[in-house]
Coordinates of C-alpha atoms in Angstrom, one line a residue:
M16 CA 68.7 -29.4 71.3
Q17 CA 66.1 -28.3 73.7
R18 CA 66.7 -24.7 74.6
N19 CA 63.5 -23.8 76.5
G20 CA 63.9 -25.6 79.7
P21 CA 64.4 -23.7 83.2
K22 CA 67.6 -25.5 83.6
R23 CA 70.0 -23.5 86.0
L24 CA 73.7 -23.4 85.0
P25 CA 76.5 -23.0 87.5
Q26 CA 78.1 -20.1 85.5
L27 CA 75.0 -17.9 86.0
T28 CA 75.7 -14.9 88.3
K29 CA 73.6 -11.9 89.2
T30 CA 75.5 -8.5 89.5
P31 CA 72.9 -6.0 90.9
L32 CA 75.6 -3.4 91.4
Q33 CA 77.2 -3.3 88.0
Y34 CA 76.4 -0.6 85.5
L35 CA 77.0 -0.5 81.9
L36 CA 78.0 3.0 80.6
R37 CA 77.7 4.2 77.0
L38 CA 80.1 6.5 75.4
G39 CA 78.6 9.8 73.9
A40 CA 78.0 9.7 70.1
E41 CA 80.6 12.5 69.5
V42 CA 83.1 10.6 71.5
T43 CA 82.7 7.4 69.4
L44 CA 83.1 9.4 66.1
K45 CA 86.6 10.4 67.0
S46 CA 89.7 8.8 65.5
P47 CA 90.8 5.6 67.4
P48 CA 93.6 7.4 69.3
V49 CA 91.5 10.4 70.2
R50 CA 88.6 8.1 71.2
A51 CA 90.9 6.0 73.5
Q52 CA 92.2 9.3 75.1
F53 CA 88.7 10.6 75.7
A54 CA 87.7 7.2 77.3
R55 CA 90.7 7.5 79.5
V56 CA 89.6 10.9 80.7
I57 CA 85.9 9.7 81.2
I58 CA 87.3 7.0 83.4
R59 CA 89.6 9.5 85.4
N60 CA 86.4 11.7 85.9
L61 CA 84.4 8.7 87.0
K62 CA 87.0 7.7 89.6
R63 CA 87.4 11.3 90.9
A64 CA 83.5 11.7 91.2
F65 CA 83.1 8.6 93.3
V66 CA 86.1 9.2 95.4
A67 CA 85.0 12.6 96.2
H68 CA 81.6 11.0 97.6
Q69 CA 83.7 8.2 99.3
I70 CA 82.4 5.4 97.1
N71 CA 84.5 2.6 96.0
I72 CA 84.3 1.5 92.4
T73 CA 85.9 -0.8 90.0
V74 CA 86.1 0.3 86.3
H75 CA 86.4 -2.2 83.5
P76 CA 87.0 -0.3 80.2
G77 CA 86.0 -1.5 76.8
W78 CA 85.9 0.0 73.3
S79 CA 82.3 1.3 73.2
R80 CA 81.3 0.4 76.7
I81 CA 82.5 1.1 80.2
F82 CA 81.5 -1.3 83.0
V83 CA 81.5 -0.1 86.6
T84 CA 81.1 -2.1 89.7
I85 CA 79.9 -0.4 92.9
D86 CA 80.2 -1.4 96.5
S87 CA 77.1 -3.2 97.6
D88 CA 76.3 -0.7 100.4
S89 CA 76.4 2.3 98.3
D90 CA 73.4 4.6 98.0
H91 CA 71.9 3.5 94.5
N92 CA 70.2 6.9 94.0
L93 CA 73.4 8.8 94.7
V94 CA 75.3 6.4 92.2
E95 CA 72.8 6.9 89.5
K96 CA 72.9 10.7 90.0
L97 CA 76.7 10.7 89.7
L98 CA 76.5 8.6 86.5
G99 CA 74.1 11.1 85.0
R100 CA 76.6 13.9 85.4
I101 CA 79.6 12.5 83.7
F102 CA 80.2 14.6 80.7
G103 CA 81.0 12.4 77.7
L104 CA 78.5 9.6 78.5
S105 CA 75.5 9.3 76.6
S106 CA 73.4 6.9 78.9
F107 CA 73.9 4.1 81.3
S108 CA 72.1 1.1 82.5
R109 CA 72.0 -1.1 85.8
V110 CA 73.0 -4.6 84.7
E111 CA 70.4 -6.9 86.0
G112 CA 72.3 -10.2 85.1
I113 CA 75.4 -11.5 83.5
C114 CA 76.2 -15.0 81.9
D115 CA 78.5 -16.6 79.5
A116 CA 78.1 -15.5 75.9
K117 CA 76.5 -18.6 74.8
I118 CA 72.8 -19.1 73.7
E119 CA 72.0 -21.7 76.4
P120 CA 73.0 -19.5 79.3
I121 CA 71.5 -16.4 77.8
L122 CA 68.0 -18.0 77.4
N123 CA 68.0 -19.5 80.9
L124 CA 69.2 -16.3 82.6
G125 CA 66.8 -14.3 80.5
K126 CA 63.8 -16.5 81.4
E127 CA 64.8 -16.4 85.1
L128 CA 65.1 -12.7 85.2
Y129 CA 62.1 -11.5 83.3
T130 CA 59.3 -14.1 83.6
K131 CA 57.6 -11.9 86.4
S132 CA 58.5 -8.7 84.8
V133 CA 56.6 -9.3 81.7
D134 CA 53.5 -10.8 83.4
S135 CA 50.4 -9.4 81.9
K136 CA 52.3 -6.7 80.0
S137 CA 53.5 -6.1 76.5
F138 CA 57.3 -6.6 75.9
A139 CA 60.1 -6.7 73.3
V140 CA 63.6 -8.3 73.4
A141 CA 66.5 -6.3 71.9
A142 CA 70.0 -7.7 71.4
Q143 CA 73.4 -6.6 70.0
R144 CA 76.7 -8.4 69.9
S145 CA 80.4 -7.6 69.8
G146 CA 82.8 -10.5 69.0
R147 CA 82.5 -13.8 67.3
H148 CA 79.7 -16.2 68.4
D149 CA 77.9 -19.2 67.0
F150 CA 74.5 -17.4 67.2
T151 CA 73.1 -14.0 66.1
S152 CA 71.4 -11.1 67.7
L153 CA 68.3 -12.3 65.9
D154 CA 68.6 -15.7 67.5
I155 CA 68.6 -14.2 70.9
K156 CA 65.6 -11.9 70.2
R157 CA 63.5 -14.7 68.6
E158 CA 64.3 -17.5 71.0
L159 CA 64.2 -15.5 74.4
G160 CA 60.9 -13.8 73.1
A161 CA 59.5 -17.3 72.5
L162 CA 60.3 -18.4 76.1
L163 CA 58.6 -15.1 77.6
R164 CA 55.7 -15.0 75.4
P165 CA 53.5 -17.3 77.4
F166 CA 53.8 -15.2 80.5
A167 CA 53.2 -11.8 78.7
Q168 CA 50.2 -10.1 77.4
K169 CA 51.7 -9.6 74.0
V170 CA 54.8 -8.7 72.0
D171 CA 55.0 -5.1 71.0
L172 CA 58.0 -4.1 69.1
K173 CA 57.1 -0.5 68.8
N174 CA 56.1 0.6 72.3
P175 CA 56.4 -2.3 74.8
D176 CA 55.7 -1.9 78.5
V177 CA 59.0 -3.8 79.2
L178 CA 62.1 -3.7 76.9
I179 CA 64.5 -6.5 77.7
E180 CA 67.9 -5.8 76.2
V181 CA 70.9 -8.2 76.0
D182 CA 74.3 -6.7 75.2
V183 CA 76.7 -9.4 74.3
R184 CA 80.4 -8.5 74.7
E185 CA 83.0 -11.0 73.6
D186 CA 82.7 -13.7 76.4
K187 CA 79.9 -12.4 78.4
A188 CA 76.3 -11.4 77.9
Y189 CA 74.6 -8.4 80.1
F190 CA 71.0 -7.9 80.7
F191 CA 69.3 -4.7 81.5
S192 CA 65.8 -3.3 81.0
Q193 CA 66.3 0.4 81.7
R194 CA 68.3 3.2 79.8
N195 CA 69.1 6.3 81.9
P196 CA 70.3 9.4 80.1
S197 CA 73.5 11.0 81.0
C198 CA 74.5 14.5 79.9
G199 CA 76.4 13.7 76.7
G200 CA 78.9 16.2 75.5
L201 CA 82.7 15.7 75.7
P202 CA 84.7 14.6 78.6
L203 CA 85.6 17.4 81.2
G204 CA 89.2 18.1 80.6
T205 CA 89.5 17.6 76.9
G206 CA 88.4 21.2 75.9
G207 CA 91.0 23.5 77.3
R208 CA 90.7 25.9 80.1
A209 CA 88.7 29.0 80.3
L210 CA 87.7 31.9 82.6
A211 CA 84.0 32.3 83.3
L212 CA 82.7 35.7 84.4
V213 CA 80.1 35.1 87.2
S214 CA 77.5 37.3 88.8
G215 CA 75.4 34.9 90.7
G216 CA 72.5 35.0 88.2
F217 CA 71.1 32.3 85.9
D218 CA 73.1 33.4 82.8
S219 CA 76.7 33.1 84.0
I220 CA 76.3 29.7 85.5
A221 CA 74.4 28.2 82.5
A222 CA 77.0 29.5 80.2
A223 CA 79.9 28.1 82.3
W224 CA 77.8 24.7 82.4
M225 CA 77.5 24.8 78.6
C226 CA 81.2 25.2 78.1
M227 CA 82.0 22.4 80.7
R228 CA 79.7 20.1 78.7
R229 CA 82.1 20.7 75.8
G230 CA 85.1 19.4 77.8
T231 CA 86.3 22.8 79.1
V232 CA 87.6 23.2 82.6
V233 CA 86.4 26.4 84.0
E234 CA 87.8 28.8 86.5
F235 CA 85.5 31.7 87.9
L236 CA 86.0 35.3 87.9
L237 CA 83.7 37.8 90.0
F238 CA 83.9 41.5 89.8
E239 CA 82.5 42.8 93.1
L240 CA 80.4 45.9 92.5
V241 CA 79.1 46.6 96.1
P242 CA 81.2 46.7 99.4
G243 CA 80.6 44.4 102.3
G244 CA 81.0 40.8 100.6
V245 CA 77.5 40.2 100.1
Q246 CA 77.9 39.4 96.4
R247 CA 80.9 37.3 97.0
R248 CA 79.1 35.1 99.7
E249 CA 76.2 34.5 97.5
V250 CA 78.3 33.5 94.6
V251 CA 80.4 31.3 96.5
E252 CA 77.3 29.4 97.8
I253 CA 76.1 29.0 94.2
L254 CA 79.6 27.8 93.0
Q255 CA 80.1 25.3 95.9
K256 CA 77.0 23.5 94.9
F257 CA 77.4 23.7 91.2
A258 CA 81.1 22.4 91.2
W259 CA 80.3 19.8 93.7
D260 CA 77.5 18.5 91.5
W261 CA 79.2 18.7 88.2
A262 CA 82.9 18.7 88.7
P263 CA 83.6 16.7 91.8
G264 CA 87.3 15.9 92.1
Y265 CA 88.3 19.1 90.5
R266 CA 89.3 22.1 92.6
A267 CA 87.0 25.0 91.3
K268 CA 88.7 28.3 91.7
L269 CA 86.9 31.7 92.1
L270 CA 88.9 34.8 91.6
V271 CA 87.5 38.0 93.1
V272 CA 88.3 41.6 92.0
D273 CA 87.2 44.6 93.9
F274 CA 85.5 46.9 91.4
T275 CA 83.7 49.1 93.8
K276 CA 86.0 52.2 93.2
I277 CA 85.7 51.6 89.4
V278 CA 81.9 51.7 89.6
T279 CA 82.0 55.0 91.5
A280 CA 84.5 56.5 89.0
I281 CA 82.2 55.4 86.1
R282 CA 79.2 57.1 87.8
G283 CA 80.9 60.2 88.1
A284 CA 82.6 60.4 84.6
V285 CA 80.4 58.5 82.0
K286 CA 77.1 59.4 80.6
E287 CA 74.5 57.3 82.0
S288 CA 73.4 55.6 78.8
Y289 CA 77.0 54.5 78.3
A290 CA 77.8 53.4 81.8
Q291 CA 76.9 49.7 81.5
V292 CA 78.7 49.3 78.3
M293 CA 81.8 50.9 79.8
L294 CA 81.5 48.8 82.8
K295 CA 81.4 45.6 80.9
R296 CA 84.2 46.7 78.6
L297 CA 86.3 47.1 81.8
F298 CA 85.3 43.6 82.9
Y299 CA 86.6 42.3 79.6
R300 CA 89.9 44.2 79.6
S301 CA 90.5 43.0 83.3
A302 CA 89.6 39.5 82.5
Q303 CA 91.9 39.4 79.6
H304 CA 94.9 40.2 82.0
I305 CA 93.7 37.8 84.6
S306 CA 93.4 35.1 81.9
A307 CA 96.9 35.5 80.8
E308 CA 98.1 35.1 84.4
R309 CA 96.0 31.9 84.8
N310 CA 96.9 30.5 81.4
T311 CA 93.4 30.1 80.3
E312 CA 92.5 30.3 76.5
A313 CA 89.2 32.1 76.7
I314 CA 86.6 34.2 78.5
I315 CA 83.2 32.8 79.1
T316 CA 80.2 35.2 79.4
G317 CA 76.5 34.6 79.8
E318 CA 75.2 37.1 77.4
A319 CA 72.3 36.5 74.9
L320 CA 71.8 38.6 72.0
G321 CA 69.2 41.5 72.7
Q322 CA 68.3 40.3 76.1
V323 CA 69.2 43.8 77.6
S324 CA 70.4 47.0 76.1
S325 CA 74.1 46.3 76.7
Q326 CA 73.7 43.0 74.7
T327 CA 72.8 44.4 71.4
L328 CA 75.2 43.4 68.6
T329 CA 76.6 46.9 68.3
N330 CA 77.3 47.1 72.0
L331 CA 78.8 43.5 72.2
A332 CA 81.2 44.5 69.5
T333 CA 82.1 47.8 71.1
M334 CA 82.7 45.9 74.6
E335 CA 85.2 43.5 72.8
H336 CA 86.9 45.8 70.4
N337 CA 90.6 45.5 70.6
L338 CA 90.6 42.5 73.0
D339 CA 93.2 39.9 72.2
I340 CA 91.3 37.0 73.7
C341 CA 88.6 34.6 72.5
I342 CA 85.3 35.4 74.1
L343 CA 82.8 32.4 74.3
R344 CA 79.0 33.2 74.4
P345 CA 77.3 29.7 74.5
L346 CA 73.9 31.4 75.4
I347 CA 74.0 33.9 72.5
A348 CA 70.9 32.6 70.8
F349 CA 68.9 31.5 73.9
E350 CA 65.7 33.2 75.2
K351 CA 65.7 34.0 78.9
Q352 CA 63.2 31.2 79.6
D353 CA 65.5 28.6 77.9
I354 CA 68.3 29.8 80.3
V355 CA 66.1 29.3 83.4
N356 CA 65.1 26.0 82.3
L357 CA 68.5 24.9 81.8
C358 CA 69.4 26.2 85.4
K359 CA 66.5 24.0 86.6
N360 CA 67.8 21.0 84.8
I361 CA 71.4 21.3 86.2
G362 CA 70.1 21.9 89.7
I363 CA 71.2 25.5 90.6
Y364 CA 67.8 27.2 89.9
D365 CA 66.9 27.9 93.5
L366 CA 70.1 29.4 94.5
C367 CA 70.2 31.6 91.4
A368 CA 66.6 32.7 91.9
R369 CA 67.2 34.0 95.2
T370 CA 70.5 35.8 94.4
K371 CA 70.4 39.5 93.6
E372 CA 72.5 40.5 90.7
F373 CA 74.5 43.6 91.2
C374 CA 75.2 44.2 87.4
Q375 CA 73.3 47.6 87.1
I376 CA 75.1 50.8 87.9
T377 CA 72.5 53.3 86.8
P378 CA 69.3 54.3 88.6
N379 CA 67.1 52.8 86.0

């Protein structure tokens, strides 16, 4: 049978607004019931994110893939930005073509789609299958590669200029040539609820993001240390952007406690070298009571071991002594520059950089 002809088949369809989403590695390692539950949460979060941005989508779930169809008039850049911020996804690809899961349509559509793309470039073909077919992944790679080779500079299996991938799922074959990274982790909403202490600086927001990436839904708690509402306004501005970017569809809550009188009391009654530790110990004790009222399971802080004097191992142990709640410190072994780089990656560096932190209560 001749398989290298340019014949067009009636079942060929192009779908420029469909995306193939891959579940994160940790999700795929879960037991079948847990994996199915996590996939449902990912789909729920997908829908919430796109509804929040008024984009209509259709979701087609699968065992290891999720397919999303987007309205044709949607902003593609926004769509891909949203897909890159769904916790629990490892990567996604824009589907460049779909055909029946048969060798003839696959070869014809592959040649039609990528003849120009490989022109004077190196290329490779990768393929994988799920289901029962009368051909193998190797057949796809060998035969589609042979069709495209006359138009390309060479075949390069290690570092090609163009990597053409064919993903065969049961009765359909999907073509794509780009893999875009998503944020990985676990689906938001599968890791309990926690209360994050925030100040407006880099550390607390980065710590909250780290826990969200592990599936934890976060509420935020600010202890106001100066009167006038300046600190509150700056924190609200940061959290509005942060929550909109990373948890669209969730109602992010900020709780504010006036600590100005407590700051004054500490300054008048506590030795200066102990003042910062005392203040943070009172943060923890207050947060513990509020956490109980909010039914959250842990407190999140942005402390890094040894970063400042109040974050030595001795002082950290002193501050949490006799507490009855779990304290999460996801940044405990980070260097400051690592934290700053993380804030740049998650898009809140500029706001945090211009926000004054009001955590110091001593002149020095």
